[in-house]
Structures are given as structure tokens and as C-alpha cells.
Coordinates of C-alpha atoms in Angstrom, one line a residue:
M21 CA 0.0 0.0 0.0
K22 CA 1.4 3.3 -1.0
E23 CA 1.8 6.3 1.2
S24 CA -1.3 8.5 1.1
D25 CA -1.0 11.6 -1.1
T26 CA -3.5 13.4 1.0
G27 CA -1.1 14.5 3.6
P28 CA -0.4 18.3 4.0
P29 CA 2.2 19.4 1.5
N30 CA 5.2 21.8 1.8
R31 CA 5.9 21.4 5.5
E32 CA 9.6 20.3 5.6
L33 CA 10.9 23.7 6.6
Y34 CA 8.5 23.9 9.5
A35 CA 9.6 20.4 10.7
L36 CA 13.3 21.5 10.3
L37 CA 12.7 24.5 12.7
H38 CA 10.3 22.4 14.8
I39 CA 7.4 24.9 14.6
S40 CA 3.8 24.8 13.7
P41 CA 2.7 25.8 10.1
E42 CA 0.7 28.6 11.9
A43 CA 3.7 29.9 13.8
S44 CA 4.0 33.6 14.2
D45 CA 7.1 35.7 13.1
E46 CA 8.3 35.8 16.7
E47 CA 8.0 32.1 17.1
I48 CA 10.0 31.6 13.8
R49 CA 12.8 34.0 15.1
K50 CA 12.9 32.2 18.4
A51 CA 13.2 28.8 16.8
Y52 CA 15.9 30.0 14.5
R53 CA 18.1 31.4 17.3
Q54 CA 17.8 28.1 19.3
W55 CA 18.8 26.0 16.3
A56 CA 21.6 28.4 15.3
Q57 CA 23.2 28.0 18.7
V58 CA 23.3 24.2 18.2
Y59 CA 24.6 24.2 14.6
H60 CA 26.8 27.3 14.4
P61 CA 30.1 26.1 12.9
D62 CA 32.2 28.3 15.3
K63 CA 31.2 26.0 18.2
Y64 CA 33.1 23.1 16.9
Q65 CA 36.9 22.6 16.6
A66 CA 37.2 19.2 15.0
P67 CA 37.2 19.5 11.2
H68 CA 34.6 16.7 10.6
M69 CA 32.2 18.2 13.2
K70 CA 32.6 21.7 11.8
E71 CA 31.8 20.3 8.3
I72 CA 28.6 18.7 9.7
A73 CA 27.6 21.8 11.6
T74 CA 28.2 24.0 8.5
E75 CA 25.9 21.8 6.3
N76 CA 23.1 21.8 8.9
F77 CA 23.5 25.5 9.7
Q78 CA 23.0 26.3 6.0
R79 CA 19.7 24.3 6.1
I80 CA 18.6 26.3 9.2
C81 CA 19.4 29.6 7.6
E82 CA 17.6 28.7 4.4
A83 CA 14.5 27.7 6.3
Y84 CA 14.6 31.0 8.3
E85 CA 15.2 33.1 5.2
I86 CA 12.1 31.7 3.5
L87 CA 9.7 31.5 6.5
S88 CA 10.6 34.9 7.8
D89 CA 9.8 36.6 4.4
E90 CA 6.0 37.0 4.1
N91 CA 5.9 36.6 0.3
K92 CA 8.3 33.7 0.2
R93 CA 6.4 31.9 2.9
Q94 CA 3.2 32.3 1.1
I95 CA 4.7 30.9 -2.1
Y96 CA 6.3 28.1 -0.2
D97 CA 3.0 27.2 1.5
I98 CA 1.2 27.0 -1.8
Y99 CA 3.9 25.8 -4.3
G100 CA 6.7 24.4 -2.2
M101 CA 10.4 24.7 -2.9
E102 CA 9.7 24.1 -6.6
G103 CA 7.7 27.2 -6.7
L104 CA 10.5 29.3 -5.1
T105 CA 13.1 28.0 -7.6
S106 CA 11.0 28.2 -10.7
G107 CA 9.5 31.6 -10.5
L108 CA 6.0 30.3 -9.9
E109 CA 5.9 28.7 -13.4
L110 CA 3.9 25.8 -11.9
G111 CA 0.9 28.0 -12.1
P112 CA 0.3 31.1 -14.3
K113 CA 3.5 32.8 -15.1
L114 CA 3.8 35.9 -13.0
N115 CA 6.2 38.7 -13.9
K116 CA 4.9 41.6 -11.8
V117 CA 4.6 42.1 -8.1
E118 CA 0.9 43.0 -8.6
E119 CA 0.3 39.8 -10.5
L120 CA 2.0 37.8 -7.8
K121 CA -0.1 39.4 -5.0
E122 CA -3.3 38.8 -7.0
E123 CA -2.5 35.2 -7.6
L124 CA -1.5 34.7 -3.9
E125 CA -4.7 36.4 -2.8
R126 CA -6.8 34.2 -5.1
L127 CA -5.2 31.0 -3.9
R128 CA -5.5 32.2 -0.2
K129 CA -9.2 32.7 -0.6
R130 CA -9.5 29.3 -2.3
K131 CA -7.6 27.6 0.6
E132 CA -10.0 29.4 3.1
Q133 CA -13.0 28.0 1.2
E134 CA -11.5 24.5 1.2
K135 CA -10.8 24.8 4.9
T136 CA -14.4 25.9 5.6
L137 CA -15.8 23.1 3.5
A138 CA -13.6 20.7 5.4
H139 CA -15.6 21.7 8.6
F140 CA -19.0 22.2 6.9
R141 CA -19.8 20.0 3.9
P142 CA -23.4 20.2 2.5
S143 CA -24.8 17.7 0.0
G144 CA -28.2 17.0 -1.5
T145 CA -30.3 15.4 -4.2
I146 CA -33.4 16.5 -6.1
L147 CA -35.3 13.8 -8.0
A148 CA -38.1 14.9 -10.3
T149 CA -40.0 12.1 -12.1
L150 CA -41.6 12.9 -15.5
S151 CA -44.0 10.4 -17.0
L152 CA -45.1 10.3 -20.7
P153 CA -47.9 7.7 -20.2
Q154 CA -49.3 9.8 -17.4
L155 CA -49.3 12.9 -19.6
L156 CA -51.1 11.0 -22.4
E157 CA -53.8 10.0 -19.9
G158 CA -54.3 13.7 -19.0
D159 CA -52.9 13.5 -15.5
G160 CA -49.9 15.8 -16.1
I161 CA -46.3 15.0 -16.8
M162 CA -45.0 15.3 -13.3
G163 CA -45.2 11.8 -11.7
G164 CA -43.5 12.7 -8.4
M165 CA -40.6 14.5 -6.7
A166 CA -38.1 13.6 -3.9
M167 CA -35.6 15.8 -2.2
S168 CA -32.9 15.0 0.3
S169 CA -30.2 17.1 2.0
E170 CA -27.4 16.5 4.4
V171 CA -24.8 18.6 6.2
H172 CA -21.6 17.4 7.9
S173 CA -20.1 19.7 10.5
Q174 CA -16.7 19.0 12.1
L175 CA -17.2 19.8 15.7
S176 CA -13.7 19.0 16.8
K177 CA -10.8 16.9 15.7
N178 CA -12.5 13.6 16.8
N179 CA -16.2 14.6 16.6
T180 CA -18.5 15.1 13.6
L181 CA -22.2 15.9 13.5
A182 CA -24.3 15.2 10.4
F183 CA -28.0 16.1 10.1
G184 CA -30.2 15.8 7.2
G185 CA -33.7 15.1 5.9
N186 CA -35.7 13.9 2.9
L187 CA -39.1 14.5 1.5
E188 CA -41.0 12.5 -1.2
V189 CA -44.3 13.1 -3.0
N190 CA -45.8 10.6 -5.4
E191 CA -49.2 11.4 -6.8
N192 CA -51.5 11.8 -3.8
S193 CA -49.2 10.5 -1.1
G194 CA -46.0 11.6 0.4
G195 CA -43.8 11.6 3.5
G196 CA -40.5 12.7 5.0
A197 CA -37.9 12.0 7.6
A198 CA -35.1 13.8 9.5
S199 CA -32.0 12.3 11.0
V200 CA -29.0 13.2 13.1
V201 CA -25.7 11.3 13.3
L202 CA -23.0 12.0 15.9
S203 CA -19.6 10.4 15.1
H204 CA -16.8 10.1 17.5
Q205 CA -13.3 8.9 16.6
M206 CA -12.2 6.9 19.7
S207 CA -8.8 6.0 18.3
S208 CA -6.9 5.7 15.1
D209 CA -8.4 2.2 14.8
S210 CA -12.0 2.6 16.1
S211 CA -15.0 4.9 15.9
I212 CA -18.6 5.0 17.1
E213 CA -21.7 6.6 15.7
F214 CA -25.0 7.4 17.4
V215 CA -28.0 7.7 15.1
A216 CA -31.5 9.1 15.6
S217 CA -34.3 9.7 13.0
A218 CA -37.9 10.9 13.0
G219 CA -40.7 10.6 10.4
L220 CA -41.4 7.6 8.3
R221 CA -38.4 5.8 9.6
A222 CA -38.3 6.7 13.3
L223 CA -35.5 4.9 15.0
I224 CA -32.5 5.1 17.3
G225 CA -29.3 3.2 16.9
V226 CA -25.5 2.8 17.5
Q227 CA -22.8 1.7 15.2
T228 CA -19.1 0.9 15.9
T229 CA -16.3 0.4 13.4
R230 CA -12.9 -1.1 14.1
H231 CA -9.8 -1.7 11.9
L232 CA -8.9 -5.3 12.6
S233 CA -5.7 -5.0 10.5
S234 CA -4.2 -2.8 7.8
H235 CA -6.4 -4.6 5.3
S236 CA -9.6 -5.5 7.3
T237 CA -12.4 -3.6 8.9
A238 CA -15.4 -4.7 10.9
T239 CA -18.6 -2.8 11.6
M240 CA -21.5 -3.7 14.0
A241 CA -24.7 -1.8 14.3
V242 CA -27.9 -2.1 16.4
A243 CA -31.0 -0.1 15.6
M244 CA -34.5 -0.1 17.2
S245 CA -37.6 1.2 15.5
L246 CA -39.6 3.7 17.5
R247 CA -42.8 2.6 15.7
D248 CA -43.1 -1.1 16.5
G249 CA -40.1 -1.7 18.7
S250 CA -38.4 -4.1 16.3
I251 CA -34.6 -4.5 16.5
N252 CA -32.2 -4.8 13.6
L253 CA -28.7 -6.2 14.1
S254 CA -26.1 -5.9 11.3
N255 CA -22.5 -6.9 10.8
I256 CA -20.2 -5.9 8.0
W257 CA -16.7 -7.3 7.3
T258 CA -14.6 -5.5 4.7
R259 CA -11.3 -6.6 3.4
Q260 CA -8.9 -4.7 1.1
L261 CA -8.1 -7.2 -1.7
S262 CA -5.6 -4.9 -3.5
E263 CA -4.6 -1.3 -3.8
T264 CA -7.8 -0.6 -5.9
A265 CA -10.2 -3.4 -4.9
S266 CA -12.1 -4.4 -1.8
G267 CA -14.7 -7.0 -0.8
N268 CA -17.3 -7.2 1.9
I269 CA -19.8 -9.5 3.6
R270 CA -22.9 -8.1 5.2
L271 CA -25.2 -10.0 7.6
V272 CA -28.5 -8.4 8.8
L273 CA -30.9 -9.9 11.4
G274 CA -34.3 -8.3 11.8
L275 CA -37.7 -8.0 10.2
E276 CA -36.0 -8.4 6.8
S277 CA -32.9 -10.6 7.5
S278 CA -30.4 -11.0 4.7
I279 CA -26.8 -11.9 3.9
A280 CA -24.9 -10.2 1.1
V281 CA -21.5 -10.3 -0.5
G282 CA -20.0 -7.3 -2.5
W283 CA -16.9 -6.3 -4.4
Q284 CA -15.7 -2.9 -5.5
K285 CA -12.8 -1.7 -7.7
K286 CA -11.8 1.8 -8.5
D287 CA -8.7 3.3 -10.1
E288 CA -7.9 6.2 -12.5
R289 CA -9.6 4.6 -15.5
I290 CA -12.4 2.3 -14.2
S291 CA -14.9 1.9 -11.4
A292 CA -16.8 -1.3 -11.0
A293 CA -18.8 -3.0 -8.3
G294 CA -21.0 -6.1 -7.8
D295 CA -23.4 -7.2 -5.1
L296 CA -25.4 -10.3 -4.3
N297 CA -28.1 -10.0 -1.6
I298 CA -30.1 -13.0 -0.4
G299 CA -32.9 -12.2 2.1
T300 CA -35.6 -14.1 3.9
S301 CA -38.3 -12.9 1.4
S302 CA -36.3 -11.6 -1.6
F303 CA -33.0 -11.7 -3.5
E304 CA -31.1 -9.4 -5.8
A305 CA -27.9 -9.3 -7.8
S306 CA -26.6 -6.0 -9.2
A307 CA -23.4 -4.7 -10.9
H308 CA -22.1 -1.6 -12.5
Y309 CA -19.1 -0.7 -14.6
T310 CA -17.9 2.9 -15.4
R311 CA -14.9 3.7 -17.6
R312 CA -13.3 7.0 -18.1
F313 CA -12.5 7.8 -21.7
S314 CA -10.7 11.0 -20.8
K315 CA -10.4 13.5 -18.0
K316 CA -13.8 14.9 -18.9
S317 CA -16.0 12.0 -20.2
H318 CA -17.0 8.5 -19.1
G319 CA -19.4 5.7 -20.0
R320 CA -21.5 3.5 -17.7
I321 CA -23.3 0.2 -17.8
A322 CA -25.3 -1.3 -14.9
G323 CA -27.7 -4.1 -14.3
R324 CA -30.0 -5.4 -11.6
F325 CA -31.8 -8.7 -11.3
G326 CA -33.9 -9.9 -8.4
S327 CA -37.3 -10.9 -7.0
T328 CA -38.7 -7.4 -7.7
A329 CA -36.5 -6.0 -10.5
L330 CA -35.0 -6.9 -13.9
E331 CA -33.3 -4.0 -15.6
I332 CA -30.2 -2.8 -17.5
E333 CA -28.9 0.8 -17.7
V334 CA -26.5 2.3 -20.3
G335 CA -25.3 5.9 -20.6
G336 CA -22.4 8.3 -20.1
G337 CA -21.4 11.7 -18.7
R338 CA -19.2 14.6 -19.3
K339 CA -17.5 17.1 -17.0
V340 CA -18.6 20.6 -18.2
S341 CA -16.7 22.7 -15.6
E342 CA -14.4 22.3 -12.6
F343 CA -17.3 21.4 -10.3
S344 CA -20.1 20.3 -12.6
T345 CA -20.8 17.0 -14.5
I346 CA -23.8 16.1 -16.6
R347 CA -24.9 12.5 -17.3
M348 CA -27.5 10.9 -19.6
L349 CA -28.7 7.4 -18.9
Y350 CA -31.1 5.0 -20.6
K351 CA -32.7 2.3 -18.6
I352 CA -35.0 -0.5 -19.7
G353 CA -36.5 -3.2 -17.5
I354 CA -39.6 -5.0 -16.3
Q355 CA -40.8 -1.8 -14.5
G356 CA -40.7 0.4 -17.7
I357 CA -38.4 2.4 -19.9
F358 CA -36.6 5.4 -18.6
W359 CA -34.4 8.2 -19.8
K360 CA -32.6 9.8 -17.0
F361 CA -30.8 13.2 -16.8
E362 CA -28.4 14.0 -14.0
L363 CA -26.6 17.2 -13.0
H364 CA -23.8 16.9 -10.4
R365 CA -22.3 20.0 -9.0
G366 CA -20.1 19.9 -5.9
G367 CA -22.0 17.8 -3.4
Q368 CA -25.4 18.5 -5.0
K369 CA -27.3 16.3 -7.5
L370 CA -30.3 17.0 -9.7
I371 CA -31.9 13.8 -11.2
I372 CA -34.8 13.8 -13.7
P373 CA -36.0 10.4 -14.7
Y374 CA -38.4 10.5 -17.7
V375 CA -40.8 7.5 -17.9
G376 CA -41.2 6.6 -21.6
W377 CA -43.3 3.5 -21.2
F378 CA -45.6 1.7 -18.8
M379 CA -44.5 0.7 -15.3
V380 CA -45.1 -2.6 -13.6
D381 CA -45.4 -2.2 -9.8
S382 CA -43.7 -4.4 -7.3
E383 CA -46.9 -6.3 -6.4
S384 CA -47.4 -7.3 -10.0
I385 CA -43.9 -8.6 -10.2
R386 CA -44.4 -10.6 -7.0
R387 CA -47.6 -12.2 -8.5
L388 CA -45.7 -13.0 -11.7
L389 CA -42.9 -14.7 -9.8
A390 CA -45.5 -16.6 -7.7
E391 CA -47.1 -17.9 -10.8
Q392 CA -43.7 -19.2 -12.0
S393 CA -43.3 -21.0 -8.6
I394 CA -40.4 -18.8 -7.5
A395 CA -40.8 -18.7 -3.7
M396 CA -38.6 -17.5 -0.8
P397 CA -39.2 -18.6 2.8
N398 CA -40.8 -15.8 4.8
M399 CA -39.3 -15.7 8.3
S400 CA -39.8 -12.0 9.2
D401 CA -42.4 -12.9 11.8
I402 CA -40.0 -14.8 14.0
V403 CA -36.7 -12.9 13.5
V404 CA -37.6 -10.3 16.1
N405 CA -38.0 -12.9 18.8
I406 CA -34.7 -14.4 17.8
V407 CA -32.8 -11.1 18.0
V408 CA -34.4 -10.1 21.3
G409 CA -33.5 -13.4 22.8
V410 CA -30.0 -13.4 21.6
L411 CA -29.0 -9.9 22.8
G412 CA -28.9 -11.2 26.4
D413 CA -27.3 -14.6 25.7
A414 CA -23.5 -15.1 25.5
A415 CA -23.8 -18.6 24.0
L416 CA -23.6 -17.2 20.4
C417 CA -20.1 -15.8 21.0
H418 CA -18.3 -19.1 20.3
L419 CA -19.6 -19.0 16.7
I420 CA -17.6 -15.9 15.9
S421 CA -13.9 -16.1 15.5
T422 CA -11.8 -12.9 16.3
D423 CA -8.9 -14.0 14.1
D424 CA -9.0 -11.8 11.0
T425 CA -7.0 -14.2 8.8
D426 CA -9.1 -17.3 9.7
Y427 CA -12.7 -16.2 10.4
N428 CA -15.4 -18.8 10.9
T429 CA -17.1 -19.3 7.5
N430 CA -19.9 -21.4 9.1
F431 CA -21.1 -18.3 11.0
A432 CA -24.1 -17.4 8.9
F433 CA -25.4 -21.0 8.8
Q434 CA -24.5 -22.0 12.3
A435 CA -25.8 -18.8 13.9
F436 CA -29.2 -19.2 12.3
Q437 CA -29.4 -22.9 13.1
F438 CA -28.4 -22.3 16.7
L439 CA -31.0 -19.5 17.1
A440 CA -33.8 -21.4 15.5
C441 CA -33.3 -24.6 17.4
N442 CA -32.5 -23.1 20.8
W443 CA -35.1 -20.4 20.8
S444 CA -38.1 -22.3 19.5
I445 CA -39.8 -21.9 22.9
H446 CA -40.4 -18.3 22.0
S447 CA -42.6 -19.1 19.1
P448 CA -44.3 -22.3 17.9
N449 CA -43.4 -21.3 14.3
L450 CA -39.7 -21.7 15.2
S451 CA -39.9 -25.5 15.4
L452 CA -40.6 -25.5 11.6
L453 CA -37.2 -23.9 11.0
C454 CA -35.3 -26.9 12.3
T455 CA -36.3 -29.0 9.2
Q456 CA -34.0 -29.6 6.3
E457 CA -36.1 -27.6 3.9
S458 CA -36.0 -24.5 6.1
F459 CA -32.2 -24.6 6.1
A460 CA -31.8 -24.9 2.4
L461 CA -31.4 -21.2 1.8
W462 CA -28.9 -20.8 4.6
A463 CA -26.9 -23.9 3.5
L464 CA -26.6 -22.1 0.1
V465 CA -25.4 -19.0 1.9
H466 CA -22.9 -21.0 3.9
E467 CA -21.5 -22.5 0.8
V468 CA -21.2 -19.1 -1.0
V469 CA -19.4 -17.6 2.0
A470 CA -17.1 -20.7 2.4
S471 CA -16.2 -20.6 -1.3
I472 CA -15.4 -16.9 -1.1
H473 CA -13.2 -17.5 2.0
R474 CA -11.4 -20.4 0.3
C475 CA -10.8 -18.4 -2.8
N476 CA -9.5 -15.5 -0.7
K477 CA -7.3 -17.7 1.5
F478 CA -5.7 -19.9 -1.1
V479 CA -5.8 -17.8 -4.2
L480 CA -6.3 -14.0 -3.8
K481 CA -4.5 -13.4 -0.6
P482 CA -1.3 -15.2 -1.5
Y483 CA -1.3 -13.6 -4.9
F484 CA -1.7 -10.0 -3.6
L485 CA 0.8 -10.6 -0.8
K486 CA 3.3 -11.8 -3.3
R487 CA 2.6 -8.8 -5.6
E488 CA 2.9 -6.3 -2.7
K489 CA 6.1 -7.8 -1.6
Q490 CA 7.5 -7.6 -5.1
K491 CA 6.5 -4.0 -5.4
A492 CA 8.1 -3.2 -2.0
L493 CA 11.3 -4.8 -3.1
E494 CA 11.3 -2.9 -6.4
N495 CA 10.7 0.4 -4.5
M496 CA 13.5 -0.3 -2.0
E497 CA 15.9 -0.9 -4.9
K498 CA 15.0 2.3 -6.6
T499 CA 15.3 4.4 -3.4
S500 CA 18.2 2.6 -1.8
A501 CA 20.8 5.3 -2.7
Q502 CA 18.4 8.1 -1.6
V503 CA 17.7 6.3 1.8
R504 CA 21.4 5.7 2.4
E505 CA 22.2 9.4 1.9
A506 CA 19.2 10.5 4.1
K507 CA 20.3 8.1 6.9
A508 CA 23.9 9.4 6.7
A509 CA 22.6 13.0 7.0
A510 CA 20.4 12.1 9.9
E511 CA 23.3 10.4 11.8
K512 CA 25.5 13.5 11.3
A513 CA 22.7 15.7 12.6
Q514 CA 22.3 13.5 15.6
Q515 CA 26.0 13.7 16.4
L516 CA 25.6 17.5 16.9
L517 CA 22.5 17.0 19.1
Q518 CA 24.0 14.3 21.3
N519 CA 25.7 16.5 24.0
V520 CA 22.6 18.7 24.5
A521 CA 20.2 15.7 24.3
N522 CA 22.2 13.8 27.0
R523 CA 22.2 16.8 29.3
K524 CA 18.5 17.2 28.9
R525 CA 17.9 13.5 29.5
N526 CA 20.1 13.5 32.7
R527 CA 18.3 16.6 34.0
Q528 CA 14.9 14.9 33.4
M529 CA 16.0 11.7 35.1
E530 CA 17.1 13.6 38.2
T531 CA 13.6 15.1 38.6
S532 CA 11.7 12.0 37.4
G533 CA 10.6 14.0 34.4
L534 CA 10.1 13.0 30.8
V535 CA 12.7 10.6 29.4
I536 CA 12.4 9.0 26.0
T537 CA 13.7 5.5 26.4
K538 CA 12.9 4.3 22.9
A539 CA 11.7 5.9 19.7
I540 CA 11.4 4.2 16.3
Y541 CA 10.2 5.9 13.1
G542 CA 9.5 4.1 9.9
A543 CA 7.2 1.8 7.9
S544 CA 3.8 1.2 9.6
K545 CA 3.8 -2.5 8.6
V546 CA 7.3 -3.0 10.1
L547 CA 6.4 -1.3 13.4
T548 CA 3.3 -3.4 13.6
K549 CA 5.4 -6.6 13.4
G550 CA 7.9 -5.2 15.8
D551 CA 10.9 -5.8 13.5
E552 CA 13.2 -2.9 14.6
S553 CA 16.2 -4.3 12.8
C554 CA 14.6 -3.7 9.4
S555 CA 16.1 -1.2 7.1
Q556 CA 12.7 0.6 6.8
V557 CA 12.9 2.1 10.3
V558 CA 15.3 4.5 12.0
D559 CA 16.1 5.1 15.7
V560 CA 15.1 8.6 16.7
T561 CA 15.4 8.3 20.5
L562 CA 18.2 11.0 20.7
P563 CA 16.5 13.8 18.7
L564 CA 13.3 13.3 20.6
N565 CA 15.1 13.7 23.9
F566 CA 16.7 16.8 22.5
L567 CA 13.2 18.3 21.7
V568 CA 11.9 17.8 25.3
N569 CA 11.4 21.3 26.7
G570 CA 12.4 22.6 30.1
S571 CA 8.9 21.9 31.5
G572 CA 9.2 18.2 30.7
Q573 CA 7.0 18.1 27.7
L574 CA 7.4 17.1 24.0
K575 CA 5.1 18.3 21.2
L576 CA 5.3 17.3 17.5
H577 CA 3.0 19.5 15.5
E578 CA 0.0 18.2 13.5
G579 CA 0.3 18.4 9.7
V580 CA 4.1 18.3 9.7
K581 CA 5.8 15.2 8.2
K582 CA 8.1 13.8 10.9
S583 CA 10.8 12.8 8.4
G584 CA 11.7 16.5 8.1
I585 CA 12.7 16.9 11.9
M586 CA 16.4 17.3 12.6
G587 CA 17.9 13.9 13.2
F588 CA 15.0 12.1 11.4
C589 CA 14.9 10.9 7.8
D590 CA 12.6 9.0 5.5
P591 CA 13.7 5.3 5.6
C592 CA 11.0 4.1 3.2
P593 CA 9.9 6.6 0.6
G594 CA 6.4 5.9 -0.7
E595 CA 5.3 3.8 2.3
P596 CA 2.9 4.9 5.1
K597 CA 4.9 5.7 8.2
Q598 CA 4.4 5.9 12.0
L599 CA 6.3 6.9 15.1
Y600 CA 6.5 4.5 18.1
V601 CA 7.6 6.0 21.4
E602 CA 8.3 4.5 24.8
Y603 CA 9.0 6.9 27.7
T604 CA 9.0 7.2 31.5
Y605 CA 7.5 10.0 33.5
G606 CA 7.2 10.2 37.3
G607 CA 8.6 6.7 37.6
D608 CA 5.9 5.2 35.4
S609 CA 6.2 3.7 31.9
Y610 CA 4.3 4.9 28.9
R611 CA 4.1 4.1 25.2
V612 CA 2.3 5.5 22.1
T613 CA 2.2 5.2 18.4
V614 CA 1.2 8.1 16.1
D615 CA 0.8 8.5 12.3
D616 CA 3.2 10.5 10.2
Y617 CA 1.2 13.7 10.2
Q618 CA -0.5 13.2 13.5
E619 CA 0.2 15.4 16.5
L620 CA 2.2 14.0 19.4
L621 CA 1.9 15.5 22.8
I622 CA 3.5 13.7 25.8
P623 CA 3.3 12.9 28.6
Q624 CA -0.4 11.8 28.7
E625 CA -2.2 9.5 31.1
A626 CA -3.8 7.6 28.2
H627 CA -0.3 6.4 27.2
R628 CA 0.4 4.6 30.6
I629 CA 1.3 0.9 30.2

């Protein structure tokens, strides 16, 4: 997996001076004076130490020269070092001071807008249905209209609030609903959401998500209807199959129980997905494929088949401006013939489906399927009793394996069999479920899940692991010279920091203050395995002890890549990185792991071992 490109750009100079990207001019001057005292060549007599000091002192002076100049700092924040050395030729060519100021002001406003949108993101959809048959019958061309809107607001670093609503009108009937979702990021691996809605679908619920590994995620949700008190329990397991593809298994227990398997793939040229859903009273298979012909145009084909639908959709779209895309689609199926026009702008959508032929309603389709002897077992009347009984019973736990690489493929079948046979006392209808015919559907589901697991375990997983390993080796070969130079420069920088770092460490040990006992920076996958001898990590215990302030605290700023800190280097270009730290404070031991751009502030009670 490649290093994310979404990290904040152009922050190396801030890391070099150990300051925040929002640092004031006074903070920049203060940081420069502190580092200049450490790296000034006149402080060293030995020729090799003077050479190292001169090299690093020049880096400090260059950083201060750029960040202390308002215009240079603005150019660096937007364009990086390349912008400073190329005369801003990355964007429009600017020859006059006035043109430079205008361009910087325009980009500054754009960054402010992006920052605002990051904390307040609105989205919405308007669906207007036009019907030719209805018009010919004299009832008007407008068949119905639906609107939905949602707004996400970033309350804090770890909390997000989303609230939205929808309204639908179809001929003489209509309805609406409103919902609120509060999301809390508990850690880098887990989050929790609280959901409440009112209207046609009045319910309350809670959902929690956890990253089981770097490739797998599990989600569990419980929701209760405020209308009839029914409870829905759902589980979703998602696994990253490759850099561009992922698969998932979804299990739902409730009034409409179902199990589904899905697959998605998305890269620069194509986007594809498939889904198979088997429920207690219905089934459906769907797929879509979108291909980009150029940066502005794309084509799309999609299909859906199931107990209430049989349709195929073909069309395409074109980007007409930076934020707007139009799309025309043609759909034909058992429910009618449609031409659909879509306008996408930012987070808003306008969809106008035009009905060109008759529609067959869902009830007619059900009757048609019934006449063809296509039947699905209806178990919705007993699932509620099953779920309510199970929520207080721990006996089901042994059916679920917590090992991500060897999950129990019999879960779907065994869980239902266990519930039906052990909770038959709650309903006389449950005894019917213990027959061979009643388990036919779930036996099929079990076989599908088991086949997918076997394919993933013995074919897909070994193949992708081998491919990722090969790519990592190729990347290491390409960057080996660059990494050697970077490590050599980091070792030289640490030599100059050593005396001061040791003095700070001894002073903190005397007062039982903050002492960094171990700090490793490098590839996330290597740190997870604990392989500290690998060439993809570097020991940064000394520079972190140097950065501990007189109050016994250490802070690494958010949004600043840690490889730019004095004494650090990038030991694995292109790979996601983390920093692992062990430290003592007040006689107690602590440890913490943070991502490359994540803030580190220690000591903290949450880090206590």
C-alpha cells in the first residue's frame, strides 16, 4: 500500500525548525536562534564536526530566510520549494509584483474556502420524475418528486455531526424523515456513531467500526424502530483485496434478515462493483461498470436482477466545468423504460428520470414470480423474537472467530441454526425452521461464504501478498541510494545533538521527568510486526530527547511530516509511516504510536502501560 497523497504538502521547513505551520514571526525567530546556537560552525573545533555543523547551519538559515519573508512563505506554503526555484511557473507565469499578489490572494481565498468546506460539507439530491404515459392520460407530466439534503459539521478533531432530511411526494401520497448522526473517533483504529431519526423511519441506533488490521475492517450496528419496537442487528466485514479493490460480507438480522457479498474496484480509469443479496423474502444481484475515456468524459453500464427487479442501464457523462458534471442514462426493465438526466455540482445532485413507457409495480412482479413457482421462505415474523432473545445470551459468542485471517465461514449458517433450534420456545413457528427444507437457503449462503473464503485464503491473498512484496522490493531498490544518503545525513545531525540531548535527559532523570527510552520511526507494517532491525525504520530516541522542553513536555505539530525533523529521515519513501515512542515520567512507563502527520503531545495519562 502506497503512502497517502492526502497529507499536508510543503511542511519540511516547519519540521526543520520544529514549529507549527501557523507559527508567528516571533516564534520563527525564536526557533531560528535556538537551532543556530546548536549548529553554528564556530562552536566546533574538530574538522569533521565543523563540516557537519556548516551543512546543517545552512539548512537552518535557508529555512529561516524563506519562512521569515511573508511573500516567500506564502509561495512556499502553496507551491513548495519548486515554486520558489521556478519563479511560480507551476501556475500562471507571474512577472509583476501586482500579479504575484493577485495570484496569492486568489489562492489564499481558495484555501480558506477549502478549509471551511472541510468543517462544513453540505450535500443534497433532487429527484423529479416525468411520465409520458401519465401525460397522455391527462394527469400531467410530473409523476412525483423527492428531495434529500445532508450537512456534515466538524465539531472537533474527533467529533463530527451530520444532520439531514428527505421529502418525497408521489401522486396523492408523500412523506418525509429527518436524521441526526454523531460520530466520535475513539482512536486511530475505532470509531462509534449514534443515530436518531424521526418521520417515516423513526429509529435510534448505535454503530461501531474497528480496523482489525491494515487490510480489514469490521462494523457492527444495532437499531430499534420507535414505531413497532423491532430491532435490527447488522455486521459488515470489509477486506482490502488490492490497492484498488475491496470486498465485503454483510449480515442483517431483523424483520428483513439477509446476507450479502459485495466487491468494488476503483482506479484512475475504471470503477466497478458487484453485489449479491439473499434475504428471507427476496433476493437481488446487481453490478455496474464505469470507464473514463478522458479526464472529462466517461461511460457507464449497470444491471439489476432480483425478485422485484430486472433492468439494465446504459449511458455516459461529461465534465462541463471544474465542479459540474452532466450525465444521460437510458434504462429498460420490467418496470418500464426510462431516460434519466443527472446534473452533479459539488455535493449536490439534480436527477430527472423520464418515464417513456408503462411501469409494472412491485406487487405485480411478486404475483408474476409466484405464478412461476419462485418462492422464498418468509421468516420475518420470528426474527424479532430471535434477535431479542440473543441480545442477552452469550452462547452465540463461540460461533464468531476474532482471528481476522481465519474467520469462521460457518457463522451465517450455524448462527441461524443455533438460534432457530435453541429459541423455538419463544414461538411455535420456530420449530418449523429446524427442518432440512428451512435450512436450504442458509446452506446455500454458507457454501457461498465458504467458497469466497477459500478463494481469498488460497488464491487471492497469496497472490496479492506476493505482488505487494515484489513492489516493495522494487521500490526499495529504486530508493536505496536516496535512503542511504538520508540516513547518513540524519546520523550526522544526531552527532551534533548528542551532547545537549544527553544533558536534557540526565536533568529529566534527576527530577523523574520526561525521558524518552525508545523511539522508532518508519514503515507502519514493520512497526506493527515489531521488526526494529529492518532497514525501513530508524532510531530517533536521541532527537526526541533533544526536543523535550524545560517543562518536561514534548510536542510534535500536527500536519508536519516527521521525516523533516532534525535527526530524522525517511527510511521508506512511498510507504505509510508511524512513530513509536516509549517513555518514562514520574517513575511510570508509557508508550504511544502516532501516524506520520498526527500530533504527538507527551506525557499523557492515556499512554500509561
